Short mmCIF file of C-alpha atoms in Angstrom, two decimals:
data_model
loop_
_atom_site.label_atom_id
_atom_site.label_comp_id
_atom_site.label_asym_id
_atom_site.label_seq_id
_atom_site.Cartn_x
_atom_site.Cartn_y
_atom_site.Cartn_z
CA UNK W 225 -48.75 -13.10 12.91
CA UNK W 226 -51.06 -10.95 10.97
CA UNK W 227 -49.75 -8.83 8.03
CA UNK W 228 -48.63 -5.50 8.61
CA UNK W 229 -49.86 -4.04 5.02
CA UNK W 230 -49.33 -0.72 5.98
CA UNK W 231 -45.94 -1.01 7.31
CA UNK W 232 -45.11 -2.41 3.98
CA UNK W 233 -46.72 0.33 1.50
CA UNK W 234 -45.43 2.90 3.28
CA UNK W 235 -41.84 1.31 3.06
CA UNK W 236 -42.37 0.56 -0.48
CA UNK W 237 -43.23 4.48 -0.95
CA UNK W 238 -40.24 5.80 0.73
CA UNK W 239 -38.23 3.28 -1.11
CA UNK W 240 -40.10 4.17 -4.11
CA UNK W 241 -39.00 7.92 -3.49
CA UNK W 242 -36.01 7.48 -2.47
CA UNK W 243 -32.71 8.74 -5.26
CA UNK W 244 -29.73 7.37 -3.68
CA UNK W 245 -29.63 4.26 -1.71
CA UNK W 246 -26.84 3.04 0.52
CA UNK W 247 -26.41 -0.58 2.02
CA UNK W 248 -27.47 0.49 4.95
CA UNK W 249 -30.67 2.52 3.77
CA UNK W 250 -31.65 -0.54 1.37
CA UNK W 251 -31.25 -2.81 4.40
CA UNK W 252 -33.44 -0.92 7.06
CA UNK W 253 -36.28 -0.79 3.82
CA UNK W 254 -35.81 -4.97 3.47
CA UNK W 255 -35.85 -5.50 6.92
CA UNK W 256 -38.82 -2.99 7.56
CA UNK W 257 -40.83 -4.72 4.44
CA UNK W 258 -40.06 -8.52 5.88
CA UNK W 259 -40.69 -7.47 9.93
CA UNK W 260 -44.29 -6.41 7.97
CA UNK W 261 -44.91 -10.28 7.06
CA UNK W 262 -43.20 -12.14 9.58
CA UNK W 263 -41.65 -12.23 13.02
CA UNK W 264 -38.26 -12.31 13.21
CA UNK W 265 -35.38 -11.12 15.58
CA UNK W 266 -32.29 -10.45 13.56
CA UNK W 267 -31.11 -9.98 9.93
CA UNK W 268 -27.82 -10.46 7.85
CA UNK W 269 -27.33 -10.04 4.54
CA UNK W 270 -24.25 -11.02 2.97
CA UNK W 271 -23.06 -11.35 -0.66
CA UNK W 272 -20.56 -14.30 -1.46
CA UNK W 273 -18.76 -15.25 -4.33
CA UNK W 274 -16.50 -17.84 -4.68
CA UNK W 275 -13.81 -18.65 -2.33
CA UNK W 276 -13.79 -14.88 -1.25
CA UNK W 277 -14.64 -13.69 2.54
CA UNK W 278 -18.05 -12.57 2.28
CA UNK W 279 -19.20 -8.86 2.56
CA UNK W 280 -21.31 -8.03 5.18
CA UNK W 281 -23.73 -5.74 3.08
CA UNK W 282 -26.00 -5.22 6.44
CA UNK W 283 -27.01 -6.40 10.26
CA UNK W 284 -29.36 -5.67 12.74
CA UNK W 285 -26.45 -7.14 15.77
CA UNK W 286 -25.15 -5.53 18.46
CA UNK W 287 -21.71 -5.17 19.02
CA UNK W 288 -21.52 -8.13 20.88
CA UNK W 289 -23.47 -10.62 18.62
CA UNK W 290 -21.92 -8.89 15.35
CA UNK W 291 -18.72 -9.79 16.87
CA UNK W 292 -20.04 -13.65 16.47
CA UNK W 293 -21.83 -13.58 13.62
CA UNK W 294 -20.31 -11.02 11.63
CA UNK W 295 -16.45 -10.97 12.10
CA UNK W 296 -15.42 -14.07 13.64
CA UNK W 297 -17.76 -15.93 10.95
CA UNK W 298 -15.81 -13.86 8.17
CA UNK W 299 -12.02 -14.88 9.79
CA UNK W 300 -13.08 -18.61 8.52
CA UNK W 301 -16.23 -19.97 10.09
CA UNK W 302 -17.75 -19.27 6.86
CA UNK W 303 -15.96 -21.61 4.42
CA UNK W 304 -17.84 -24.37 6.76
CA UNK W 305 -21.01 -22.78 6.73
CA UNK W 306 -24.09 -24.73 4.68
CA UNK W 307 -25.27 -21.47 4.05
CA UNK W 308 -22.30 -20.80 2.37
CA UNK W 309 -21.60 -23.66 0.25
CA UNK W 310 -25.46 -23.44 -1.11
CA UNK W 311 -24.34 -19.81 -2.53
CA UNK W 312 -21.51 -20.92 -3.93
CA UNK W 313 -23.81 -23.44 -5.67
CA UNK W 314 -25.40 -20.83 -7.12
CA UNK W 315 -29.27 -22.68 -5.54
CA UNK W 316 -32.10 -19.36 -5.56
CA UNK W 317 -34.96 -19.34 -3.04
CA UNK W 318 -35.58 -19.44 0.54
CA UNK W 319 -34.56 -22.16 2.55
CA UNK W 320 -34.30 -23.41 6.17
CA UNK W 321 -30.77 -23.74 7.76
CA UNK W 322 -32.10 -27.73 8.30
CA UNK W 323 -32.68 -28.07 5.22
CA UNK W 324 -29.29 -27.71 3.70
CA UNK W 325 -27.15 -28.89 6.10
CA UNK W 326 -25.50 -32.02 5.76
CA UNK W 327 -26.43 -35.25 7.87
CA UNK W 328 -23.87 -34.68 11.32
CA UNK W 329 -24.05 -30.61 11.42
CA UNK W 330 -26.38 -30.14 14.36
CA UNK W 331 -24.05 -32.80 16.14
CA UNK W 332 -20.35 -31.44 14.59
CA UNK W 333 -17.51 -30.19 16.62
CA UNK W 334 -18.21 -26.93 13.97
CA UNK W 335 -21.78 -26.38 15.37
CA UNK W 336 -20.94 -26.94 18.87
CA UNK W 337 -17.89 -24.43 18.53
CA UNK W 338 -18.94 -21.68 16.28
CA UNK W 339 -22.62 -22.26 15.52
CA UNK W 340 -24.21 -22.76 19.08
CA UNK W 341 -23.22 -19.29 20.38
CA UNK W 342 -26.18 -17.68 17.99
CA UNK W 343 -28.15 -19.49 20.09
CA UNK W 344 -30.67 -19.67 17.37
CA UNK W 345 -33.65 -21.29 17.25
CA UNK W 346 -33.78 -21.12 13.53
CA UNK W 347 -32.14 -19.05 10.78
CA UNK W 348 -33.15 -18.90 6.91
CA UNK W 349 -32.19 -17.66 3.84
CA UNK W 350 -33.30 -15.74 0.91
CA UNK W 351 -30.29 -16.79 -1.96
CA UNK W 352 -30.44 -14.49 -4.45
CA UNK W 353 -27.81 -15.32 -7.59
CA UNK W 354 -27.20 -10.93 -8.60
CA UNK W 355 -24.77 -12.29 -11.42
CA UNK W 356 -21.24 -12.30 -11.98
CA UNK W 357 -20.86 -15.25 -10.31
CA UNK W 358 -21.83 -13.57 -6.97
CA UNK W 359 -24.85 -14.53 -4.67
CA UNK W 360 -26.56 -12.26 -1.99
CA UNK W 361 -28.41 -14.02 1.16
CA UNK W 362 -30.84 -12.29 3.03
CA UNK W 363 -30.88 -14.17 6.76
CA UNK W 364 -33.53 -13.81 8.87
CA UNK W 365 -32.97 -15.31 12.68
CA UNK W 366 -35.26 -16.12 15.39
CA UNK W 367 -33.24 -16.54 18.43
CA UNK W 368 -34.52 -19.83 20.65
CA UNK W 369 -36.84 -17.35 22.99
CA UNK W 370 -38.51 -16.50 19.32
CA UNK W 371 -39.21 -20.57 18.75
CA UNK W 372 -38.99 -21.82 14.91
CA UNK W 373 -40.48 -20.16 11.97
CA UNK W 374 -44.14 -21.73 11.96
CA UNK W 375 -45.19 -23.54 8.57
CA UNK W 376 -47.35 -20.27 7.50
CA UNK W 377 -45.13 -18.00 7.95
CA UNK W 378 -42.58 -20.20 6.18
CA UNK W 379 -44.99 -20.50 3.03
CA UNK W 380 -45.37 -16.48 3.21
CA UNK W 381 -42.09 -16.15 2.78
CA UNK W 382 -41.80 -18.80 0.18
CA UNK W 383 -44.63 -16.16 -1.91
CA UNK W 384 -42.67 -13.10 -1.13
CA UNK W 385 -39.09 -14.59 -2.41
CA UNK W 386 -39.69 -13.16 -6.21
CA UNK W 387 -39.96 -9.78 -4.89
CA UNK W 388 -37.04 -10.17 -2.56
CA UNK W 389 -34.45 -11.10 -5.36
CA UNK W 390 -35.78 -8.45 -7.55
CA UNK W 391 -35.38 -6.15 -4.73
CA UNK W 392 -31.67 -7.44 -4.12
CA UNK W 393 -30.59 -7.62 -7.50
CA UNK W 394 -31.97 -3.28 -7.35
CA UNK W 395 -30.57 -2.73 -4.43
CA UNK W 396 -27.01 -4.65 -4.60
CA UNK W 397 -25.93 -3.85 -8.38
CA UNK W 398 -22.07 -3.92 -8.91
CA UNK W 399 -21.14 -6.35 -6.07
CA UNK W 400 -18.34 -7.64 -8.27
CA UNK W 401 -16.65 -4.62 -8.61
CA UNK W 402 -16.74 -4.50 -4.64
CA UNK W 403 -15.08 -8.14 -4.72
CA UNK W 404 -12.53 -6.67 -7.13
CA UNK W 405 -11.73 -3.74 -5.44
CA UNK W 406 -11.11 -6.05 -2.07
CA UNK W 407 -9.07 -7.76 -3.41
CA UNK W 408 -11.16 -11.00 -3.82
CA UNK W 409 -11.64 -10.71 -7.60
CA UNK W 410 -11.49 -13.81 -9.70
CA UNK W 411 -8.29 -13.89 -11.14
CA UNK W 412 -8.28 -14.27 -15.32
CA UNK W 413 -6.42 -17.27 -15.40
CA UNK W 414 -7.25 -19.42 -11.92
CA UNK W 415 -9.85 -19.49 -9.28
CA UNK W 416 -8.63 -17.56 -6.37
CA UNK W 417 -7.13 -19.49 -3.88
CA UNK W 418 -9.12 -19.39 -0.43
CA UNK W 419 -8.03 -19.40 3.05
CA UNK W 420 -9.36 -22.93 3.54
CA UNK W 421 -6.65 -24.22 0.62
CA UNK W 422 -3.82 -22.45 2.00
CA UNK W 423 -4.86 -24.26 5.11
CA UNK W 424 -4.24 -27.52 3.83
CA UNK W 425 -1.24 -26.83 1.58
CA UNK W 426 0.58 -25.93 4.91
CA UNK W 427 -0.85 -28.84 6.67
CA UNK W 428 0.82 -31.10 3.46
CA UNK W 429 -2.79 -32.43 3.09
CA UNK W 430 -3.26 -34.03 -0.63
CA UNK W 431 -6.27 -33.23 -2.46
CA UNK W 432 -8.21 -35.96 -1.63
CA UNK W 433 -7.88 -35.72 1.56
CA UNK W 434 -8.41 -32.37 2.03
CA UNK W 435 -11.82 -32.79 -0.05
CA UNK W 436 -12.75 -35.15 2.83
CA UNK W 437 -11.67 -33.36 5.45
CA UNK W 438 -13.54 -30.15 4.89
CA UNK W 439 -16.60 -32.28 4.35
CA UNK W 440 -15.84 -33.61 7.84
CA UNK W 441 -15.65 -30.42 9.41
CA UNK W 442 -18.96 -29.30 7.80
CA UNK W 443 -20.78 -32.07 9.07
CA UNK W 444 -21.00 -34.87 6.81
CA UNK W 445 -21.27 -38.69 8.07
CA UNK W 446 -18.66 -41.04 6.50
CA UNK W 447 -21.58 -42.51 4.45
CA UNK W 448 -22.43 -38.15 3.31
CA UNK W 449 -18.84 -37.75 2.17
CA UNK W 450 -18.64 -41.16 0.14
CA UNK W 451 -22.07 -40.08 -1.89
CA UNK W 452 -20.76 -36.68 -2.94
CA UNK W 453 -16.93 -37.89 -3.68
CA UNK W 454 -18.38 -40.79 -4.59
CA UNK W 455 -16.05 -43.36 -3.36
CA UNK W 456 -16.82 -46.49 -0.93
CA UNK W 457 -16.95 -45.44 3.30
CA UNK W 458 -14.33 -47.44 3.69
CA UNK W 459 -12.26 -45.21 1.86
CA UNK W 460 -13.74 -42.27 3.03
CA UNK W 461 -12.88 -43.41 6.63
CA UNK W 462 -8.95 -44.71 5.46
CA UNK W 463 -8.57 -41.29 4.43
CA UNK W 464 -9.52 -39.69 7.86
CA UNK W 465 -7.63 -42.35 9.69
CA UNK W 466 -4.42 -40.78 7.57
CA UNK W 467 -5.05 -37.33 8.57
CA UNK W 468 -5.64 -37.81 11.73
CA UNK W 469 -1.85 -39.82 12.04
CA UNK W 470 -0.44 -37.23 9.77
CA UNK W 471 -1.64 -34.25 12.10
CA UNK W 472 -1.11 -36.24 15.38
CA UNK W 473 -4.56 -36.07 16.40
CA UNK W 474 -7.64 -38.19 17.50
CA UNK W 475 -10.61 -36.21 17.95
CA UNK W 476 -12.71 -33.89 15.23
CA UNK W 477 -12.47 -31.47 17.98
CA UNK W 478 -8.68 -31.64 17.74
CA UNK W 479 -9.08 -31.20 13.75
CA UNK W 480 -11.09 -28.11 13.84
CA UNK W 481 -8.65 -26.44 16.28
CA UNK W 482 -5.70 -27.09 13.90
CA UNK W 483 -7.82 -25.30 10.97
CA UNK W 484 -9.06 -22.48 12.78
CA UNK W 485 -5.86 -21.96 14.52
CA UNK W 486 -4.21 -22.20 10.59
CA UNK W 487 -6.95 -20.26 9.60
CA UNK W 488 -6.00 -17.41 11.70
CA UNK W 489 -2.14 -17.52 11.51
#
């Protein structure tokens, strides 16, 4: 695709000109400035912090497709989302869904639940640490008519990332003070408490093997989960053995029921 440089002055003037700035007017100028660069079919930008829901700062979805990527992914999809668990590690850049999702995703009972209706081809990310603990990521989506992001494209994006964080970190001052006033403020003496823990407090889960299950759930092998926890697999799979007994299950398809059914209550 050949660069629209036209398209993206005459955004950057507007946006230049512009005094006040919603979400939804800084939005339309990213989108307008990245659609001059690339091809792409949809956008989302969400800010996360913590354990909190996301905000959905802006999306280009109809009402059926916001439905699945915007509100059922903020009842609890989320908390198993790589996406998510890269802002929450505070990473900045652009990266490829692939590349941050664990070793099982593309074959977990999560992704063939929840992630396959996108029907994406390919999504990635700008992450974009705004401070105060809070991280804003720009997704751009090419649905699997659209076909991956090509390599050049890729590396465009890769040179227009310092622009895009200095335009998000503009654009989406104050997000804190949004988590705050949601509700979803960190608390002065504890982290908040997220939906997922709640989960497992009511399903009498210890900490350990909650830890493990939420890794299974996201997508991580046996052998994934014993390098991050570090512990041996044959603990990691003891562990999931127990749950499984405790819950009166037998299938990862059974587990992910019980949490988004929990998850929902």
């Amino acid at each position: 695709m050949r660069v629209d440089f036209t398209a993206l002055f005459r955004t950057l003037a507007d946006w230049t000109d512009a005094a006040e700035r919603s979400d939804g007017q800084a939005g339309e100028a990213l989108l307008a400035m990245t659609r001059a660069l690339v091809r792409f079919d949809d956008m989302v930008i969400f800010a996360y912090r913590d354990k909190a829901r996301p905000i959905d700062l802006f999306s280009t979805f109809d009402a059926d497709d916001y439905h699945v990527f915007v509100t059922l992914y903020q009842v609890g999809p989320y908390l198993l989302d790589p996406f998510y668990h890269t802002a929450r590690a505070g990473r900045a850049g652009v990266f490829r869904m692939r590349e941050l999702a664990p070793d099982r995703f593309f074959s977990s009972e999560y992704y063939r639940t929840y992630y396959s209706q996108t029907r994406l081809a390919e999504e990635l990310g700008f992450f974009v640490p705004a401070g105060d603990g809070v991280t804003v990521v720009v997704s751009l989506m090419r649905r699997e008519k659209t076909g991956a992001f090509p390599a050049a494209e890729f590396a465009l994006l890769g040179d227009a990332e310092p622009f895009v964080a200095a335009f998000v970190r503009q654009a989406w001052s104050g997000l804190a003070e949004r988590f705050a006033l949601a509700g979803q403020g960190r608390g002065r003496r504890s982290e908040p408490v997220s939906a997922a823990d709640k989960v497992w407090r009511k399903l009498n889960l210890t900490d350990r093997e909650a830890s493990i299950i939420e890794l299974v759930l996201q997508g991580h092998s046996s052998e994934s989960i014993g390098l991050k926890l570090d512990i041996s697999t044959g603990t990691v799979k003891v562990h999931r053995r127990n749950v499984y007994r405790k819950l009166g299950i037998s299938s990862q398809i059974q587990l992910l029921s019980i949490y988004l059914k929990n998850l929902q209550a």
